[in-house]
Structures are given as C-alpha cells and as structure tokens.
Amino acid sequence: MLEIRFHGRGGQGAVKASDVLAIAAFEEGKEVQAFPFFGVERRGAPVTAFTRISDTEIRIHSYIYEPDILVILDPSLIGAVPLTDGLKPSGKIIINTSRKPEEFSFPEAENPQVFTADCSAIAVKYRLGSKESPIVNTAILGAVAKATGIVSIDSICKAIENKIPIKKEENAQAARETYEHVLS
Amino acid sequence: MKKVLTGNVAAAYGATAARVNVVAAYPITPQTTIVEILSEIVADGELKADFVKVESEHSALAACIGAQSAGARTFTATSAQGLALMHELIHWSARARLPIVLTNVNRAMAPGWSIWADATDSIAQRDTGWMQVYCENNQEVFDTVIMSYKIGENENILLPTLINLDAFFLSHTSQVVDIYDSERIDSFLPPYNPKYKLDVNAPRSFGALTSPEHYYEFSYLLHNAHKKAKEVIREVGKEFGKKFGREYGLVEEYKCEDADEILVTYGTIAGTTKDAVDRLREKGRKVGAFKIRYFRPFPDEEVIEVLSKAKKIGVIDRAVSFGHEGPFLSEVKAALYESGNYVPVYGFVAGLGGRDVSIADIENIHDHMINNEPENLIWIGVKK
C-alpha cells in the first residue's frame, strides 16, 4: 500500500487533490481511500489530506503517520509545520516552488528524494484561481504522476475531468504542462 | 458498478436503490450531504419520492412516522444533537412498529462542541426498541441500508433500524463502493406493503391509550420481535451474499479460530484492528479481531460461541457510560456470564470526540492485555 500525505493551505485545493489522485488510481484498477484531516476549514490555514492506494482491500481508518510520498502545495509550510514527520526512508517530497530541488534540505528525513515544479506559475497561466492565490491542486498532480509513476498523466487528466466542476480543460492542461516540467 | 464514494453518498445511494417513497430530514454536520444528495436525486427525477423539508429533526422523524403509517417506505438521517432531539419519536416509531431506516453519522455530544466521531449519540438510544447497526466501511453502509428495509419490513419483525457510520472516518472518506441500481435491488427487496396502515377506506386506530392490561404485552411483543430479528438478520445477510457476493451477519470474525486473545470492537476501528491483527501475527502473537455489527438485537449467541474459546478478551469502545464502563464491554461481559465461561475481559475506551485510533494504539492495547490484569475501564492515550 502506498500512502500519500498532502500539505497545503485552505483555498489551494489539497483536499480535492487527494480525491482526484484516488480516482485516477481507481481508474487504473486500484483500491483507494481519500480523506481530509478532519478540522475546521479556513482560507490560508494549514490543511492536510491523505490518499491511500493499494492492490488489496484498504481496511485501515486512521490518519497517515508514515507516508511514502509528501506533496507540498505551499512551500511556506516548510519549517512552519512538521511536514516530514514519519516520512519513510527514501520517501519522495514533491514541492510547488520555482526553486530547484537542491535548494531544499530535510536533514530530519532519511535520504528523501526531492522534486520541484512551479505549479503556481502554471496555474496562473491557465487562470486557475487568482494571481495572488492560484489553485495549484491539479497542476501539482501532474508533478506527482511524473515524480512517482504511481498513476499515468492520462488517468490524472481523466480524473480531473470527472471530479473538477469548472475549467476542466484548463485544469487538465495545467497538469500536463507540470508533468513536463518537474525538476529532480 | 464500482465507484469512489464517501460514506454519506453511499448512504444516499442505498436509500435511492431501495426506492424509498418519502425522505424527511434536517441538516446537521457531518450528516448534511446525505440528504443534500438525496434532494438532488429526487429533484432530478431519478427517485420518485417526496422530499419533505422540515424545521427540526423532531419534525423529520414525525414526518417519517406519518408517511410510514400510511404505507410509505421512509428514510431519514441525522447526527448527535439532531438524534437527541428526535429521542421522543425514536421511542414512538419503534413502539408503533414502523420499519423506518435512519442513518446516523456518529458524532460526539456537546459540550465541548464537536463534530467528530463518537458513538455516545446512538448508544443513548439503546432502550428505545430500534435495531442498531455499526458500519466498518462505505460498502457496508450501502449494503446495510438495503438489507435494513428487508429485515425491518419482515412481517414478524416490523422494527426501525438505526444505521451508524463514524463521522468523517466514513462520512467524508472516499472509498471504492460497488453499487447497484434499483432494478437489480428490486429482486431482493420487494415493495413495502404493510398489513395494517392508515387507510380512509379501512379506518383503524393507531397508538391509542393503552391500559396496564395491554401495555405490558406490547412491550413483550416488541422484545420478541428483536429476538426473532436475529434469525432474519442472518438469513437476509446470507441471501444478500448469494445475490451480491458479500455476506453479512450480526458479527464478523477475523482470525479468531486459533486466537489466544480477541479484540472486540465496532465501526471503523474494526477495520484498523484487522490490520493491527495482521501486524501482531507477524510478531508471532496469536490474536484475532471480532466485529460486532448489531448492538440491538445483541448477538449473544455469536459472542458466546466465538469469544468463550479465547484466553483473554479486549473490548474497545468509542463511547463511555459515565460512572460505569464502555457500553459494548458491559454487553460482552454479560453474554459471557450467561455462558458460564468467565474469560478475563479488558475494557478499553478510545477515540472519543474523533481522536484518531491508530494501528499503534491497537498494538499498545494488545501489549496491555499481555502484561496486565483485567480492568473494566482503561483509557487509551489520555493526556494528564
């Protein structure tokens, strides 16, 4: 079973991202589970969401404490909340940032593999959200597909079309463009 | 057809597949989306039903009571304070022998104001005469809504069912659910056609003044219906299994056959416990999990048969009966007393108010059972 933890801020779409990723994996025949950290949602406040992907039935109903993959929708969370807690050795960290992976260090994690993509710029390009607070959830899923290979970019785009109510085409294009521009 | 659904959507689809005639409900977090989706399904004409908007939960159940008395199949949903507000009519609907189905999203009672998982709301309805089921996953929610109509509407039973699903851990968690349309369900669940109903052409009196000469017998018959319901629940669960590939009973065993210790629980903690059992078995511990689905009628036969073979029993409750102990613990101990097998029983209370119960917590519970004497009320992870 693969466990993915999303960290974002209210308004960026982390919860929706966890759901879209689950549906993409489901389309590929996997068992899935997706849920948010059950808090009170406020714009700008830290948000956590979870996705589990498995070949067999998922029975656990508990938060993810030892993720295989971390998806960070807002780099300002780094240092502000304990993002890497429990990350498995050689776990993957995918960050929405214009910076390069080597500019980040997570000494508390064991041999993490860092990937970056400028999801905010791509979301702004496709007019997803506003310039000041772009909605980066669909863009970063393109990076997740590329960095992890757990689902294909086609499945991500299909899930976006099923699950995102507006600007379906732009959201899918944002995911595809990010897929092509992931740094590792 | 398989879909990725939250527990709330699964509940709404269950009611749709069961072709309910009347839905009446009042919004409350985290239940709201169940009736939101049903209102859309009714508005789209996919379900031919009356959707009754009401001003409170008390009125919601009152509307169901009226409609069900006139021969309609009815559905409602609520949580916590909403269920508490229904309480008077919870008694009424059971004593009137109306097989209403209510999905309750288990939520903690306030104060402290909370929207998170806790079974105290439904446990407080224990002695009303309703059947009570606790679901482990979203598939079970969908399946249980459909089975509950078939069980409750059986002419020897005629009892309402309270179906419980944990707040957020099911209500707002997406999972793969195999759903069926009403055409496929029709061959399993025939239309509701009660022998006695409100009918202007055949007037009858319902819920009239009952003297001590008869009230006692009404209670006796209500209790007997619960006793008979156990067999009907088993039969309907088997028939459902034959038709749809998933069999259900009053309980579910997991690796109990050769277990020295058995962990007993309900709701979503039951799923996490199965994973914990696998992990403990990898460490060489002979442990099993036992899920209790039905709290009422209580499955004492199954409890005795499976649990009396173990050396130690641990019951994990997501509720507490203040001044005593966990409510499921009391029932398990009473059943074992009945059997004459005095297996040591440990009572754990965990996950109140939505506190997460992890695999590590369940491993700690098992460690505690190995290393300590039994106690009735052991608090898990309490901050002191």
XYZ file of C-alpha atoms in Angstrom:
568
model
C 0.000 0.000 0.000
C 1.199 3.475 -0.896
C 0.389 6.321 1.473
C 0.443 9.914 0.265
C 0.104 12.975 2.508
C -0.813 16.367 1.080
C 0.077 19.612 2.869
C -1.418 22.882 1.668
C -3.267 25.937 2.828
C -7.047 26.422 2.770
C -8.045 27.516 -0.751
C -5.258 25.719 -2.663
C -7.288 22.560 -3.193
C -5.274 19.962 -1.239
C -8.398 18.013 -0.280
C -9.597 17.892 -3.881
C -6.100 16.823 -4.982
C -6.228 13.817 -2.617
C -9.588 12.845 -4.091
C -8.555 13.286 -7.757
C -5.406 11.205 -7.207
C -7.521 8.438 -5.651
C -9.917 8.456 -8.598
C -7.036 8.324 -11.089
C -5.637 5.250 -9.311
C -9.139 3.711 -9.111
C -9.441 4.144 -12.897
C -6.286 2.029 -13.146
C -7.943 -0.740 -11.121
C -6.584 0.038 -7.661
C -8.289 0.080 -4.279
C -8.209 3.637 -2.931
C -9.056 5.793 0.039
C -9.001 9.603 0.246
C -9.899 11.901 3.126
C -9.005 15.250 4.654
C -7.660 15.875 8.140
C -10.961 16.470 9.884
C -10.525 20.040 11.015
C -12.370 23.276 10.589
C -11.509 24.700 7.185
C -10.323 28.304 6.857
C -8.710 30.051 3.914
C -4.933 30.262 4.394
C -4.750 27.893 7.371
C -2.626 24.726 7.033
C -4.620 21.835 5.521
C -3.673 18.149 5.436
C -5.241 15.490 3.211
C -4.496 11.828 2.631
C -4.636 9.240 -0.164
C -4.053 5.501 0.124
C -3.539 3.330 -2.970
C -3.403 -0.456 -2.757
C -3.779 -3.667 -4.739
C -5.852 -5.182 -1.929
C -8.784 -4.018 0.221
C -7.988 -0.974 2.383
C -9.313 -1.641 5.881
C -7.481 0.944 7.982
C -9.412 4.075 9.026
C -6.733 6.201 10.657
C -4.543 9.111 9.622
C -1.301 8.523 7.691
C 1.663 8.602 10.074
C 4.346 7.038 7.844
C 3.817 8.372 4.316
C 5.688 7.120 1.239
C 5.118 10.418 -0.549
C 4.660 14.023 0.611
C 3.000 16.597 -1.630
C 3.589 20.196 -0.532
C 1.290 22.677 -2.212
C 2.713 25.684 -0.351
C 6.469 25.968 0.312
C 5.823 28.469 3.139
C 4.713 25.465 5.206
C 8.306 24.155 5.235
C 9.619 24.860 8.716
C 6.192 26.066 9.854
C 4.587 22.623 10.343
C 6.342 19.252 10.879
C 5.878 18.148 7.260
C 8.368 15.312 7.105
C 7.223 13.561 10.321
C 7.234 9.811 9.727
C 8.339 10.019 6.061
C 9.630 6.597 5.048
C 13.365 6.254 4.178
C 13.943 7.322 0.538
C 10.448 8.820 0.555
C 9.536 11.327 -2.113
C 8.810 15.003 -1.461
C 7.095 16.976 -4.216
C 7.100 20.756 -3.721
C 5.297 23.559 -5.534
C 8.092 26.113 -5.926
C 10.095 27.998 -8.528
C 13.272 26.857 -6.783
C 15.417 23.808 -7.595
C 15.358 20.588 -5.524
C 18.980 21.062 -4.359
C 17.968 24.308 -2.662
C 15.946 22.305 -0.126
C 17.321 20.184 2.669
C 15.403 17.996 5.062
C 18.080 16.778 7.491
C 15.453 15.184 9.755
C 14.340 12.822 6.936
C 16.329 9.758 5.805
C 17.530 10.124 2.223
C 14.461 11.950 0.887
C 14.080 12.411 -2.869
C 13.006 15.976 -3.596
C 11.144 17.058 -6.747
C 10.042 20.593 -7.571
C 7.701 22.204 -10.097
C 6.458 25.763 -10.416
C 2.793 24.831 -10.119
C 1.769 28.357 -9.066
C 3.103 29.882 -12.313
C 1.399 27.181 -14.400
C -1.900 27.613 -12.513
C -1.734 31.381 -13.086
C -1.044 30.776 -16.791
C -4.254 28.751 -17.064
C -6.150 31.254 -14.863
C -6.854 28.755 -12.108
C -7.717 30.862 -9.074
C -6.287 34.364 -8.865
C -2.744 35.636 -9.470
C -2.316 36.215 -5.736
C -3.722 32.849 -4.681
C -3.685 30.361 -7.548
C -5.394 26.974 -7.178
C -2.473 24.602 -7.684
C -4.036 21.226 -6.918
C -4.433 19.981 -10.487
C -1.033 21.284 -11.593
C 0.792 19.542 -8.753
C -0.910 16.231 -9.614
C 0.979 16.347 -12.925
C 4.180 16.539 -10.879
C 3.014 13.652 -8.677
C 2.401 11.484 -11.761
C 5.850 12.297 -13.150
C 7.843 12.015 -9.913
C 6.242 8.827 -8.606
C 4.823 6.953 -11.596
C 2.015 5.677 -9.349
C -0.569 6.775 -11.932
C -0.343 7.866 -15.552
C -0.852 11.507 -16.536
C -3.757 10.352 -18.732
C -5.526 8.888 -15.694
C -4.907 12.135 -13.783
C -6.459 14.137 -16.628
C -9.427 11.774 -16.851
C -9.988 12.072 -13.093
C -9.779 15.872 -13.354
C -12.500 15.813 -15.993
C -14.684 13.662 -13.707
C -14.101 15.489 -10.495
C -13.316 19.164 -11.169
C -16.552 21.076 -11.773
C -15.219 24.058 -13.809
C -12.377 24.823 -16.256
C -11.902 21.087 -16.810
C -9.769 21.597 -19.928
C -7.516 24.246 -18.342
C -7.025 22.111 -15.238
C -6.067 19.086 -17.333
C -3.664 21.200 -19.413
C -2.063 22.570 -16.246
C -1.459 19.003 -15.043
C 0.057 18.014 -18.409
C 2.320 21.065 -18.509
C 3.558 20.483 -14.955
C 4.182 16.822 -15.847
C 6.701 18.060 -18.455
C 8.456 20.497 -16.106
C 9.341 18.570 -12.977
C 12.872 19.047 -11.624
C 14.637 16.312 -9.693
C -20.873 -0.757 -10.821
C -17.853 0.311 -8.785
C -17.453 3.971 -7.857
C -15.368 6.036 -5.446
C -17.829 7.408 -2.880
C -17.890 8.946 0.582
C -19.921 7.179 3.264
C -22.585 9.858 3.030
C -23.006 9.379 -0.715
C -23.104 5.589 -0.208
C -25.959 6.066 2.303
C -27.891 8.292 -0.117
C -27.384 5.800 -2.973
C -28.550 2.984 -0.698
C -31.814 4.809 0.012
C -32.190 5.516 -3.718
C -31.638 1.867 -4.676
C -34.203 0.871 -2.021
C -36.756 3.128 -3.779
C -37.804 4.984 -0.642
C -41.082 6.879 -1.034
C -40.511 9.669 1.467
C -37.348 11.405 2.690
C -37.616 13.897 5.543
C -34.535 15.343 7.205
C -32.952 18.418 8.728
C -29.307 19.326 8.056
C -26.578 18.780 10.645
C -22.825 18.331 10.172
C -21.455 15.803 9.278
C -24.681 14.192 8.051
C -25.846 17.050 5.782
C -24.554 15.721 2.468
C -26.659 12.538 2.763
C -29.904 14.464 2.397
C -28.345 17.098 0.137
C -27.588 14.379 -2.413
C -30.989 12.759 -1.935
C -32.693 16.106 -2.562
C -30.775 16.379 -5.860
C -31.643 12.801 -6.838
C -35.331 13.470 -6.115
C -35.231 16.844 -7.938
C -33.632 15.176 -10.978
C -36.498 12.683 -11.044
C -34.170 9.700 -10.604
C -36.039 8.735 -7.438
C -39.800 9.075 -7.357
C -40.135 10.211 -3.776
C -41.485 13.077 -1.714
C -38.708 15.109 -0.153
C -40.130 16.828 2.912
C -38.279 19.896 4.179
C -38.827 20.299 7.898
C -37.874 22.731 10.643
C -36.177 20.288 13.035
C -35.041 16.701 13.474
C -38.057 16.082 15.694
C -40.281 17.082 12.760
C -38.215 14.991 10.342
C -38.924 11.807 12.249
C -42.536 12.881 12.815
C -42.952 13.189 9.028
C -41.452 9.721 8.551
C -43.778 8.279 11.195
C -46.821 9.732 9.452
C -45.765 8.588 5.998
C -44.667 5.128 7.144
C -48.007 4.688 8.971
C -49.736 5.335 5.649
C -47.687 2.596 3.987
C -44.723 4.544 2.592
C -41.100 3.389 2.819
C -39.289 6.265 4.545
C -35.719 7.381 5.164
C -34.079 9.995 7.340
C -30.585 10.848 8.540
C -29.047 12.814 11.377
C -26.179 13.131 13.873
C -25.584 13.760 17.592
C -27.724 16.694 18.839
C -30.165 16.002 15.991
C -30.617 12.393 17.087
C -31.058 13.571 20.679
C -33.804 15.957 19.564
C -35.563 13.007 17.855
C -35.428 10.938 21.033
C -39.134 11.159 21.946
C -40.128 9.991 18.482
C -37.387 7.369 18.381
C -39.372 5.628 21.125
C -42.648 6.301 19.312
C -41.573 4.886 15.958
C -40.299 1.623 17.476
C -43.370 1.084 19.679
C -45.577 1.874 16.644
C -43.619 -0.893 14.851
C -42.684 1.262 11.859
C -39.660 -0.071 9.913
C -38.120 3.353 9.235
C -34.412 3.467 8.327
C -32.269 6.235 9.796
C -28.584 6.678 9.010
C -26.884 8.344 11.948
C -23.422 9.764 11.391
C -21.908 9.054 14.810
C -20.822 12.398 16.261
C -19.843 13.458 19.776
C -22.391 15.176 22.024
C -21.714 18.775 23.082
C -20.248 20.472 25.020
C -17.294 20.692 24.194
C -18.804 21.478 20.872
C -17.634 18.743 18.497
C -18.467 17.455 15.039
C -16.212 14.397 15.296
C -16.706 10.644 15.675
C -18.093 9.209 18.905
C -20.799 6.588 19.440
C -22.366 8.189 22.524
C -25.227 9.672 20.456
C -26.519 6.301 19.245
C -25.752 4.362 22.423
C -28.098 6.813 24.190
C -30.928 5.370 22.014
C -30.256 1.827 23.288
C -33.542 1.135 25.059
C -35.954 2.599 22.522
C -36.669 -0.611 20.617
C -34.740 0.324 17.440
C -32.316 -2.120 15.893
C -28.805 -0.648 15.777
C -26.010 -1.474 13.292
C -22.436 -0.111 13.189
C -20.659 0.008 9.802
C -16.966 -0.517 9.136
C -16.730 0.866 5.596
C -18.728 2.628 2.899
C -19.668 -0.613 1.117
C -21.225 -1.822 4.331
C -23.180 1.455 4.592
C -24.707 0.995 1.122
C -25.459 -2.695 1.660
C -26.848 -2.180 5.169
C -29.369 0.470 4.088
C -30.844 -2.017 1.603
C -30.778 -5.006 3.960
C -32.309 -2.965 6.805
C -35.534 -2.390 4.871
C -35.812 -6.099 4.089
C -35.160 -7.078 7.720
C -37.325 -4.376 9.314
C -40.266 -4.857 6.941
C -40.453 -8.634 7.548
C -43.992 -9.142 8.919
C -42.651 -10.919 12.002
C -40.249 -8.092 12.799
C -41.625 -4.601 11.941
C -38.825 -2.655 13.605
C -36.935 0.517 12.642
C -33.154 0.477 12.134
C -30.526 2.989 13.196
C -27.520 2.569 10.885
C -24.369 4.150 12.305
C -21.323 5.386 10.432
C -18.389 7.171 12.045
C -18.208 10.922 11.451
C -15.542 11.775 8.851
C -13.813 8.365 9.068
C -16.695 7.189 6.849
C -18.967 10.161 6.196
C -16.252 12.206 4.460
C -13.825 9.468 3.378
C -13.846 8.311 -0.254
C -13.578 4.561 -0.878
C -14.425 2.121 -3.627
C -18.080 1.031 -3.365
C -19.876 -1.462 -5.598
C -23.342 -0.005 -6.107
C -26.424 -1.377 -7.819
C -29.347 0.390 -9.397
C -32.867 -0.124 -8.115
C -33.723 -2.615 -10.920
C -31.130 -5.014 -9.542
C -32.242 -4.380 -5.949
C -35.942 -4.961 -6.796
C -35.487 -8.739 -6.980
C -34.031 -8.662 -3.457
C -36.245 -6.030 -1.853
C -39.943 -6.171 -2.763
C -42.132 -3.050 -2.331
C -43.268 -2.203 1.205
C -46.806 -3.413 1.706
C -47.780 -3.472 5.398
C -50.832 -5.407 6.560
C -52.063 -2.504 8.680
C -51.845 1.095 7.571
C -53.696 4.385 7.651
C -56.462 3.981 5.095
C -59.645 6.080 4.841
C -61.476 3.079 3.410
C -60.498 0.811 6.255
C -60.270 3.043 9.332
C -58.220 1.792 12.288
C -56.852 3.336 15.443
C -53.083 3.570 15.945
C -51.166 4.477 19.100
C -54.286 4.752 21.248
C -54.479 4.874 25.050
C -53.247 1.524 26.335
C -54.227 0.371 29.802
C -51.962 -1.713 32.054
C -53.927 -4.676 30.796
C -52.273 -4.441 27.389
C -49.166 -2.206 27.535
C -47.133 -5.000 29.136
C -47.916 -7.314 26.204
C -46.949 -4.634 23.665
C -43.515 -4.495 25.299
C -43.309 -8.289 25.358
C -44.096 -8.453 21.635
C -41.590 -5.709 20.807
C -38.882 -7.635 22.631
C -39.862 -10.881 20.889
C -39.574 -9.132 17.532
C -35.955 -8.310 18.429
C -35.300 -11.928 19.364
C -36.775 -13.120 16.048
C -34.881 -10.423 14.172
C -31.570 -12.158 14.876
C -32.531 -15.098 12.680
C -33.943 -12.796 9.990
C -30.734 -10.706 10.019
C -28.685 -13.884 9.497
C -30.969 -15.122 6.688
C -31.142 -11.775 4.882
C -27.349 -11.380 5.235
C -26.870 -14.808 3.595
C -29.350 -14.065 0.809
C -27.602 -10.759 0.139
C -24.318 -12.655 -0.038
C -25.716 -15.089 -2.611
C -27.081 -12.279 -4.754
C -24.356 -9.671 -4.460
C -21.282 -11.559 -3.259
C -20.924 -10.036 0.202
C -22.390 -11.934 3.136
C -23.255 -10.258 6.439
C -24.175 -11.472 9.911
C -24.710 -9.933 13.323
C -20.940 -10.103 13.846
C -17.801 -10.689 11.789
C -14.826 -12.797 12.820
C -11.262 -12.194 11.709
C -8.588 -14.791 12.532
C -10.408 -15.783 15.739
C -10.192 -19.554 15.109
C -6.886 -20.161 16.916
C -6.602 -16.827 18.755
C -5.438 -16.622 22.369
C -6.563 -13.002 22.627
C -9.512 -11.492 20.739
C -10.009 -7.755 20.240
C -13.696 -6.845 20.075
C -14.814 -3.582 18.527
C -17.237 -1.866 16.110
C -17.405 0.833 13.458
C -14.258 1.969 11.644
C -11.956 0.902 14.489
C -12.853 -2.673 13.446
C -11.080 -2.198 10.092
C -7.961 -0.722 11.655
C -7.993 -3.589 14.173
C -7.834 -6.171 11.345
C -4.643 -4.505 10.045
C -3.261 -4.402 13.597
C -4.045 -8.128 13.981
C -2.018 -8.891 10.825
C 0.904 -6.889 12.185
C 0.708 -8.566 15.598
C 0.562 -12.003 13.962
C 3.774 -11.178 12.074
C 5.333 -10.754 15.526
C 4.074 -14.221 16.460
C 1.124 -13.095 18.593
C -1.974 -15.315 18.285
C -4.591 -12.590 18.190
C -7.931 -12.184 16.400
C -10.498 -9.446 15.756
C -14.224 -9.674 16.373
C -16.515 -7.013 14.942
C -19.950 -6.514 16.449
C -22.312 -5.142 13.782
C -25.585 -5.278 15.701
C -25.766 -3.669 19.131
C -29.557 -4.294 19.171
C -30.606 -7.028 18.906
C -27.421 -8.024 20.752
C -25.757 -11.122 19.240
C -25.115 -13.007 22.497
C -25.099 -16.422 20.748
C -22.249 -15.406 18.409
C -20.384 -13.615 21.197
C -20.507 -16.722 23.401
C -19.599 -19.120 20.594
C -16.521 -17.234 19.436
C -15.244 -15.397 22.500
C -15.573 -18.150 25.094
C -12.808 -20.089 23.280
C -10.221 -17.323 23.815
C -7.914 -16.882 26.807
C -8.372 -13.106 27.026
C -10.832 -10.635 25.517
C -10.274 -6.894 24.965
C -13.271 -4.700 24.114
C -12.553 -1.311 22.515
C -15.424 1.175 22.903
C -15.731 4.544 21.149
C -18.186 5.586 23.889
C -18.354 5.510 27.648
C -21.272 5.023 30.010
C -20.216 7.578 32.595
C -19.955 6.181 36.090
C -19.632 2.633 34.745
C -17.642 1.487 31.675
C -17.780 1.091 27.882
C -21.283 0.098 26.703
C -20.211 -2.778 24.419
C -17.957 -4.090 27.201
C -20.963 -4.452 29.515
C -22.837 -6.467 26.898
C -19.895 -8.750 26.122
C -19.280 -9.468 29.797
C -22.979 -10.168 30.404
C -23.093 -12.612 27.491
C -20.022 -14.457 28.728
C -21.511 -14.636 32.238
C -24.612 -16.207 30.697
C -22.414 -18.878 29.099
C -20.599 -19.726 32.330
C -17.241 -19.110 30.609
C -15.573 -16.438 32.702
C -12.862 -15.423 30.216
C -10.907 -12.409 31.524
C -12.225 -9.277 29.793
C -10.380 -5.940 29.455
C -12.362 -2.767 28.730
C -10.723 -0.013 26.667
C -12.180 3.375 25.784
C -10.597 5.026 22.742
C -11.236 7.571 20.013
C -13.800 9.749 21.827
C -14.689 13.002 20.081
C -12.902 11.921 16.887
C -9.490 11.191 18.465
C -7.649 9.043 15.940
C -7.217 5.354 16.780
C -4.083 4.126 15.006
C -2.616 0.674 14.454
C -0.003 1.614 17.077
C -2.802 2.330 19.597
C -4.273 -1.122 18.993
C -0.841 -2.751 19.330
C -0.498 -0.940 22.676
C -3.905 -2.250 23.723
C -2.740 -5.784 22.980
C 0.525 -5.211 24.886
C -1.514 -4.007 27.841
C -3.596 -7.191 27.784
C -0.486 -9.375 27.719
C 1.227 -7.573 30.598
C -1.580 -6.566 32.989
C -4.538 -7.850 34.946
C -8.007 -7.145 33.504
C -9.730 -3.858 34.311
C -13.121 -2.520 33.253
C -12.111 0.946 32.135
C -8.699 1.549 30.601
C -8.332 4.958 28.906
C -6.178 4.943 25.772
C -3.808 7.873 25.318
C -5.445 10.155 27.868
C -3.454 13.386 28.355
C -2.832 14.011 32.040
